[in-house]
Short mmCIF file of C-alpha atoms in Angstrom, two decimals:
data_model
loop_
_atom_site.label_atom_id
_atom_site.label_comp_id
_atom_site.label_asym_id
_atom_site.label_seq_id
_atom_site.Cartn_x
_atom_site.Cartn_y
_atom_site.Cartn_z
CA MET A 1 -0.29 -0.06 -0.13
CA ALA A 2 1.32 3.55 -0.73
CA ARG A 3 2.69 5.65 1.91
CA PRO A 4 1.03 8.68 3.25
CA GLU A 5 1.17 11.56 1.20
CA THR A 6 3.48 14.60 2.28
CA PRO A 7 2.67 18.25 1.32
CA GLY A 8 4.16 20.04 -1.73
CA THR A 9 5.91 23.29 -1.77
CA ALA A 10 3.59 26.15 -1.91
CA ALA A 11 5.75 28.38 -3.89
CA ASP A 12 5.95 26.12 -6.63
CA HIS A 13 2.09 26.45 -6.76
CA ALA A 14 1.46 29.89 -5.57
CA GLY A 15 -0.66 30.74 -8.86
CA ASP A 16 -2.80 27.44 -8.52
CA HIS A 17 -4.29 28.44 -5.37
CA ALA A 18 -4.05 32.27 -5.05
CA GLY A 19 -7.74 33.52 -4.28
CA GLY A 20 -9.33 30.02 -4.22
CA SER A 21 -12.63 30.93 -4.06
CA SER A 22 -15.98 28.62 -4.37
CA ASP A 23 -18.00 30.91 -6.67
CA GLY A 24 -20.55 31.58 -4.10
CA ALA A 25 -21.31 27.63 -3.63
CA GLY A 26 -21.52 27.99 0.07
CA ALA A 27 -25.07 29.25 0.16
CA ARG A 28 -26.26 26.90 -2.52
CA PRO A 29 -28.12 23.73 -1.86
CA PRO A 30 -25.17 21.11 -2.20
CA ASP A 31 -27.28 19.03 -4.62
CA ALA A 32 -28.18 22.28 -6.83
CA THR A 33 -26.46 22.96 -10.15
CA PRO A 34 -22.87 24.41 -9.08
CA ALA A 35 -22.86 28.15 -9.34
CA ALA A 36 -21.17 29.14 -12.70
CA VAL A 37 -17.29 28.88 -13.09
CA HIS A 38 -16.01 31.86 -14.40
CA ALA A 39 -13.13 30.73 -16.40
CA GLY A 40 -12.48 32.50 -19.64
CA PRO A 41 -11.73 30.96 -23.17
CA GLY A 42 -8.15 29.45 -22.84
CA GLU A 43 -7.87 30.24 -19.18
CA ALA A 44 -9.37 27.15 -17.13
CA GLN A 45 -5.58 25.52 -16.38
CA ARG A 46 -4.97 28.66 -14.35
CA HIS A 47 -8.47 29.03 -12.79
CA PRO A 48 -7.70 29.91 -9.11
CA HIS A 49 -8.68 27.50 -6.64
CA ALA A 50 -8.19 26.50 -2.90
CA ALA A 51 -6.60 23.16 -3.64
CA TYR A 52 -3.01 22.72 -1.93
CA PRO A 53 0.08 20.81 -3.43
CA VAL A 54 0.62 17.13 -2.05
CA THR A 55 2.95 14.17 -3.17
CA VAL A 56 1.50 10.72 -3.04
CA ALA A 57 3.58 8.12 -2.86
CA SER A 58 3.19 5.00 -5.48
CA PRO A 59 4.85 1.95 -6.41
CA LEU A 60 6.38 4.23 -9.73
CA GLY A 61 7.51 7.03 -7.44
CA PRO A 62 5.84 10.19 -6.09
CA LEU A 63 2.93 11.33 -7.87
CA ALA A 64 2.47 14.93 -7.98
CA GLY A 65 -1.20 16.00 -6.71
CA LEU A 66 -3.60 18.90 -5.68
CA ARG A 67 -5.85 18.25 -2.64
CA ALA A 68 -8.84 20.25 -1.64
CA ASP A 69 -10.80 19.56 1.81
CA ALA A 70 -14.35 18.88 1.41
CA ASP A 71 -16.75 21.37 2.96
CA GLU A 72 -17.87 18.90 5.73
CA SER A 73 -21.18 20.95 6.25
CA ALA A 74 -22.34 19.90 2.86
CA SER A 75 -21.57 16.40 3.03
CA VAL A 76 -24.36 13.67 2.51
CA GLY A 77 -23.16 11.97 5.65
CA GLY A 78 -21.28 8.84 6.34
CA PRO A 79 -17.48 8.63 5.80
CA PRO A 80 -15.82 11.26 4.15
CA ALA A 81 -15.39 11.40 0.21
CA THR A 82 -12.71 11.86 -2.25
CA ALA A 83 -13.05 12.42 -5.87
CA LEU A 84 -9.88 11.15 -7.37
CA LEU A 85 -9.33 13.05 -10.98
CA LEU A 86 -6.97 10.98 -13.55
CA PRO A 87 -5.81 13.66 -16.66
CA GLY A 88 -5.54 12.29 -20.18
CA TYR A 89 -2.47 11.88 -22.55
CA SER A 90 0.07 15.09 -22.34
CA GLY A 91 -2.48 16.30 -19.67
CA SER A 92 -1.75 17.35 -15.84
CA LYS A 93 -3.72 17.85 -12.68
CA GLU A 94 -4.12 21.31 -13.70
CA ASP A 95 -6.81 20.43 -16.20
CA PHE A 96 -9.08 19.94 -13.45
CA ALA A 97 -8.62 23.39 -11.93
CA PRO A 98 -12.30 24.85 -12.66
CA LEU A 99 -13.79 21.73 -11.08
CA ILE A 100 -11.84 21.82 -7.64
CA ASP A 101 -13.64 24.35 -5.56
CA PRO A 102 -17.34 23.65 -6.60
CA ILE A 103 -16.77 19.78 -5.87
CA ALA A 104 -15.34 20.56 -2.45
CA ALA A 105 -18.09 22.95 -1.74
CA ALA A 106 -20.55 20.45 -2.41
CA GLY A 107 -19.04 18.11 0.64
CA ILE A 108 -16.59 16.17 -1.57
CA GLY A 109 -12.70 16.31 -1.23
CA VAL A 110 -10.63 16.40 -4.17
CA LEU A 111 -7.25 14.96 -5.25
CA ALA A 112 -6.34 15.57 -8.64
CA LEU A 113 -3.09 13.82 -9.76
CA ASP A 114 -0.06 13.69 -12.42
CA LEU A 115 0.15 10.28 -13.62
CA PRO A 116 3.58 8.90 -13.60
CA GLY A 117 5.57 10.71 -16.02
CA GLN A 118 3.09 13.59 -16.37
CA TYR A 119 4.73 17.02 -15.82
CA GLU A 120 5.50 17.04 -12.07
CA SER A 121 5.37 13.23 -11.59
CA PRO A 122 8.43 11.31 -12.46
CA GLY A 123 8.03 7.87 -14.29
CA PRO A 124 9.58 4.78 -15.45
CA GLU A 125 11.93 4.63 -18.20
CA SER A 126 10.32 1.88 -19.98
CA GLU A 127 7.27 2.66 -22.37
CA THR A 128 5.56 -0.42 -21.86
CA GLU A 129 5.10 0.61 -18.02
CA TYR A 130 2.70 3.64 -19.34
CA ARG A 131 0.19 1.32 -20.56
CA PRO A 132 -3.04 1.31 -18.83
CA GLY A 133 -2.59 -2.18 -17.46
CA ALA A 134 0.73 -1.23 -16.06
CA LEU A 135 -0.45 2.17 -14.61
CA GLY A 136 -3.94 0.76 -13.56
CA PRO A 137 -2.56 -1.37 -10.34
CA VAL A 138 -0.69 1.91 -9.54
CA VAL A 139 -3.78 3.91 -9.27
CA ALA A 140 -5.60 1.00 -7.28
CA GLU A 141 -2.82 1.36 -4.69
CA VAL A 142 -3.40 5.26 -4.23
CA VAL A 143 -7.03 4.35 -4.14
CA ALA A 144 -6.28 1.86 -1.10
CA ALA A 145 -4.39 4.52 0.50
CA GLU A 146 -7.59 6.58 0.42
CA SER A 147 -9.82 4.10 1.59
CA GLY A 148 -7.26 2.90 4.20
CA ALA A 149 -7.35 6.59 5.56
CA GLY A 150 -11.30 6.47 5.81
CA ARG A 151 -12.33 8.02 2.58
CA ARG A 152 -14.76 6.91 0.09
CA VAL A 153 -13.21 7.15 -3.22
CA LEU A 154 -15.22 8.39 -6.33
CA LEU A 155 -12.60 7.71 -9.38
CA LEU A 156 -12.80 10.02 -12.53
CA GLY A 157 -10.55 9.47 -15.65
CA HIS A 158 -10.39 11.49 -18.56
CA SER A 159 -9.51 10.40 -21.90
CA TYR A 160 -6.48 8.30 -21.43
CA GLY A 161 -7.04 8.76 -17.78
CA GLY A 162 -10.46 6.56 -18.31
CA LEU A 163 -8.50 4.05 -19.67
CA VAL A 164 -6.50 3.93 -16.91
CA ALA A 165 -9.09 4.35 -14.38
CA ARG A 166 -10.87 1.29 -15.92
CA ALA A 167 -7.69 -0.67 -15.10
CA ALA A 168 -7.51 0.46 -11.72
CA VAL A 169 -11.03 -0.91 -11.16
CA LEU A 170 -10.02 -4.46 -12.81
CA ALA A 171 -6.84 -4.46 -10.50
CA GLY A 172 -8.94 -4.38 -7.55
CA ALA A 173 -9.29 -0.64 -6.81
CA PRO A 174 -11.90 -0.27 -4.08
CA VAL A 175 -14.07 2.75 -5.25
CA ARG A 176 -17.41 3.71 -4.67
CA GLY A 177 -18.09 4.99 -8.15
CA LEU A 178 -16.31 5.26 -11.43
CA THR A 179 -17.02 8.10 -14.03
CA LEU A 180 -15.42 7.80 -17.64
CA MET A 181 -15.29 11.18 -19.35
CA ASP A 182 -14.35 11.39 -23.06
CA SER A 183 -13.14 8.16 -22.66
CA GLY A 184 -13.71 5.00 -25.23
CA PRO A 185 -13.79 1.17 -24.78
CA GLY A 186 -10.35 0.44 -26.57
CA GLU A 187 -8.29 2.39 -28.90
CA LEU A 188 -8.70 5.52 -30.50
CA PRO A 189 -10.65 5.09 -33.75
CA MET A 190 -9.44 6.40 -37.08
CA GLY A 191 -9.59 10.07 -37.05
CA ARG A 192 -7.48 13.70 -36.67
CA ARG A 193 -6.59 12.56 -32.99
CA ARG A 194 -5.19 9.30 -33.88
CA THR A 195 -3.38 10.81 -37.06
CA ASP A 196 -1.58 13.43 -34.67
CA LEU A 197 -0.18 10.50 -32.64
CA ASP A 198 0.86 8.72 -35.99
CA VAL A 199 2.82 11.93 -37.13
CA LEU A 200 4.07 13.10 -33.87
CA GLU A 201 5.52 9.55 -32.76
CA PRO A 202 8.68 9.76 -35.17
CA VAL A 203 9.10 13.37 -34.26
CA LEU A 204 9.31 12.49 -30.78
CA ARG A 205 11.59 9.88 -31.37
CA ARG A 206 14.17 11.57 -33.51
CA ARG A 207 14.26 14.94 -32.63
CA GLY A 208 12.76 15.26 -29.06
CA ILE A 209 9.98 17.19 -27.29
CA ASP A 210 11.11 20.64 -28.05
CA GLU A 211 10.50 20.03 -31.74
CA VAL A 212 7.00 18.72 -30.44
CA ILE A 213 6.30 21.97 -28.81
CA ALA A 214 7.44 23.84 -31.56
CA LEU A 215 5.19 21.80 -34.27
CA ARG A 216 2.36 22.43 -31.70
CA ASP A 217 3.07 26.24 -31.83
CA ALA A 218 3.17 26.84 -35.62
CA SER A 219 -0.06 24.62 -36.07
CA GLY A 220 -1.96 27.52 -34.34
CA GLN A 221 -3.46 24.83 -31.82
CA TRP A 222 -2.94 27.26 -28.74
CA SER A 223 -4.04 30.34 -30.62
CA SER A 224 -7.24 30.93 -28.80
CA THR A 225 -5.48 29.97 -25.36
CA HIS A 226 -4.54 32.54 -22.60
CA PRO A 227 -0.64 33.11 -23.24
CA HIS A 228 -0.14 32.37 -19.27
CA VAL A 229 -1.84 29.03 -19.94
CA VAL A 230 0.03 28.44 -23.33
CA GLU A 231 3.40 28.88 -21.00
CA LEU A 232 1.91 26.10 -18.40
CA LEU A 233 1.02 23.84 -21.49
CA ARG A 234 4.64 24.12 -22.75
CA GLU A 235 6.21 23.73 -19.70
CA ARG A 236 4.31 20.70 -18.50
CA LEU A 237 5.30 19.26 -22.24
CA ARG A 238 8.46 19.98 -21.57
CA ARG A 239 9.09 18.09 -18.22
CA SER A 240 6.76 15.18 -19.10
CA ALA A 241 8.64 11.98 -19.71
CA VAL A 242 9.38 11.07 -23.48
CA ALA A 243 8.98 7.53 -22.61
CA GLY A 244 5.63 7.99 -21.33
CA LEU A 245 4.16 10.35 -24.17
CA LEU A 246 5.43 7.17 -26.59
CA GLY A 247 3.87 4.73 -24.54
CA MET A 248 0.53 6.15 -23.81
CA GLY A 249 0.61 6.95 -27.28
CA ASP A 250 1.09 3.64 -28.50
CA ALA A 251 -1.39 2.39 -25.98
CA LEU A 252 -4.31 4.71 -27.45
CA ARG A 253 -3.67 3.16 -30.53
CA SER A 254 -3.73 -0.46 -29.69
CA GLU A 255 -5.49 -0.83 -26.30
CA ASP A 256 -8.18 -3.83 -26.51
CA ASP A 257 -11.88 -3.40 -25.61
CA ARG A 258 -11.77 -4.46 -22.03
CA THR A 259 -15.41 -3.48 -21.33
CA ALA A 260 -17.05 -7.06 -20.71
CA GLU A 261 -14.44 -7.58 -18.17
CA LEU A 262 -15.32 -4.05 -16.39
CA VAL A 263 -19.00 -5.11 -16.64
CA ALA A 264 -18.40 -8.08 -14.62
CA ALA A 265 -16.09 -6.24 -12.02
CA VAL A 266 -18.74 -3.22 -11.39
CA ARG A 267 -21.69 -5.83 -11.23
CA ALA A 268 -20.06 -8.06 -8.73
CA ARG A 269 -18.79 -5.30 -6.48
CA ARG A 270 -22.01 -2.84 -7.02
CA VAL A 271 -20.16 0.19 -8.46
CA PRO A 272 -22.05 2.91 -10.09
CA CYS A 273 -21.01 4.25 -13.18
CA LEU A 274 -21.11 7.30 -15.32
CA VAL A 275 -19.92 7.86 -18.53
CA VAL A 276 -19.95 11.52 -19.73
CA CYS A 277 -18.48 13.55 -22.61
CA GLY A 278 -18.59 16.60 -24.61
CA ILE A 279 -21.42 16.49 -27.17
CA ASP A 280 -18.91 17.20 -29.96
CA ASP A 281 -16.13 14.83 -28.73
CA ASP A 282 -13.58 14.37 -31.65
CA ALA A 283 -11.79 11.46 -30.08
CA TRP A 284 -14.23 8.56 -29.53
CA PRO A 285 -17.56 9.20 -30.94
CA VAL A 286 -19.98 10.09 -28.85
CA SER A 287 -22.41 6.94 -29.96
CA MET A 288 -19.69 4.66 -29.26
CA GLN A 289 -19.24 6.04 -25.86
CA ARG A 290 -23.15 5.97 -25.08
CA THR A 291 -22.83 2.46 -26.59
CA MET A 292 -19.91 1.89 -23.83
CA ALA A 293 -22.74 3.12 -21.16
CA ASP A 294 -25.28 0.87 -21.93
CA ARG A 295 -23.11 -2.05 -21.71
CA LEU A 296 -21.87 -0.73 -18.31
CA GLU A 297 -25.46 -0.44 -17.44
CA ALA A 298 -24.17 3.28 -16.50
CA GLU A 299 -25.75 6.83 -16.59
CA PHE A 300 -24.86 8.66 -19.63
CA ALA A 301 -24.66 12.15 -20.06
CA ALA A 302 -23.29 14.67 -23.18
CA VAL A 303 -22.29 18.15 -22.21
CA PRO A 304 -23.34 20.99 -24.60
CA HIS A 305 -20.84 23.17 -26.00
CA ALA A 306 -17.99 20.97 -25.25
CA ALA A 307 -15.78 18.92 -27.35
CA HIS A 308 -13.18 16.24 -25.84
CA ALA A 309 -12.12 18.42 -22.46
CA PRO A 310 -15.64 19.47 -20.87
CA ASN A 311 -13.56 20.12 -17.52
CA VAL A 312 -12.03 22.96 -19.59
CA GLU A 313 -14.55 24.06 -22.41
CA ASN A 314 -17.62 23.70 -20.58
CA PRO A 315 -17.03 23.16 -16.73
CA ALA A 316 -19.97 24.36 -15.25
CA ALA A 317 -22.24 22.17 -17.44
CA LEU A 318 -19.83 19.22 -16.41
CA LEU A 319 -20.32 20.32 -12.99
CA ASP A 320 -23.95 19.94 -13.22
CA VAL A 321 -23.64 16.27 -14.24
CA LEU A 322 -21.07 15.17 -11.71
CA VAL A 323 -22.09 16.88 -8.52
CA PRO A 324 -25.70 15.44 -8.24
CA THR A 325 -24.59 11.96 -9.80
CA TRP A 326 -21.82 11.60 -7.08
CA ARG A 327 -23.61 12.85 -4.14
CA THR A 328 -26.55 10.35 -5.22
CA TRP A 329 -24.16 7.67 -5.15
CA LEU A 330 -22.59 8.59 -1.86
CA ARG A 331 -26.28 8.82 -0.21
CA ASP A 332 -27.27 5.31 -1.96
CA ASP A 333 -24.08 4.10 -0.55
CA ILE A 334 -24.76 5.20 3.07
CA LEU A 335 -28.49 3.55 2.62
CA GLY A 336 -26.93 0.23 1.38
#
């Protein structure tokens, strides 16, 4: 089991929790639609919040995280709950910045992580250790540590993080609920995102991460993003493990459909599931994710005015799905 976490260095994240506000959520019923999240276009990863940096031990080394304590007065009762949030390929814990304070205000603590090899989390040198089947048991140990500390864990994985979250549940992670966000049943289908991985792989292998960053700059991909956020996106790419980007990229093009295994696991352990995605997701088609939800007998929601990352594209509408659903799961858990 993972060792207890240690606090991070506040100076390293001073911009992350300056002025952490709950956007007035304290006066609202916790089950109500969360108050508007005022993150301007392209500004989400720098959205202010009250989380503090921590380091969580894992079998693959320390994991950088952001933890926010729940407003206990808003909890549904029973043991405390934590939403454990896993980012996608080339992402980081900062992708969840707009969600942190509203979730905590609804009585659910938050722990957002950089997966091994992502941004501030060191990772192994072997590409194969970044596949979902290898990272899943790592996350399962983090979940077990949270559970051992008396917390009920609501596990959410975005995109590649969803494949890892699924593998964690299959590895026995004692979760009280599973949310797969903009994540599919297996490998990415043919399309722009898969083509991008095909194109970038030889560049990354032969020329390195700086050339990948230069290509993203030249493509105009970040043209509508706030310069302060672009600085973060460049920095986290530069600090991410090349082996991790290659290993995850390969898995995104080869991961098997393990939905049948997941169905058996969640049914046996009575784990409620939610599949949620942007209504214009351009990675896994919405129809494919809806079918996966049907197979899982999971709740399904499509977030308007969002594509592959509703956490940064329309966080308020995403919270309108997550918060009431999670609170219902926790209440049902108490009632048995």
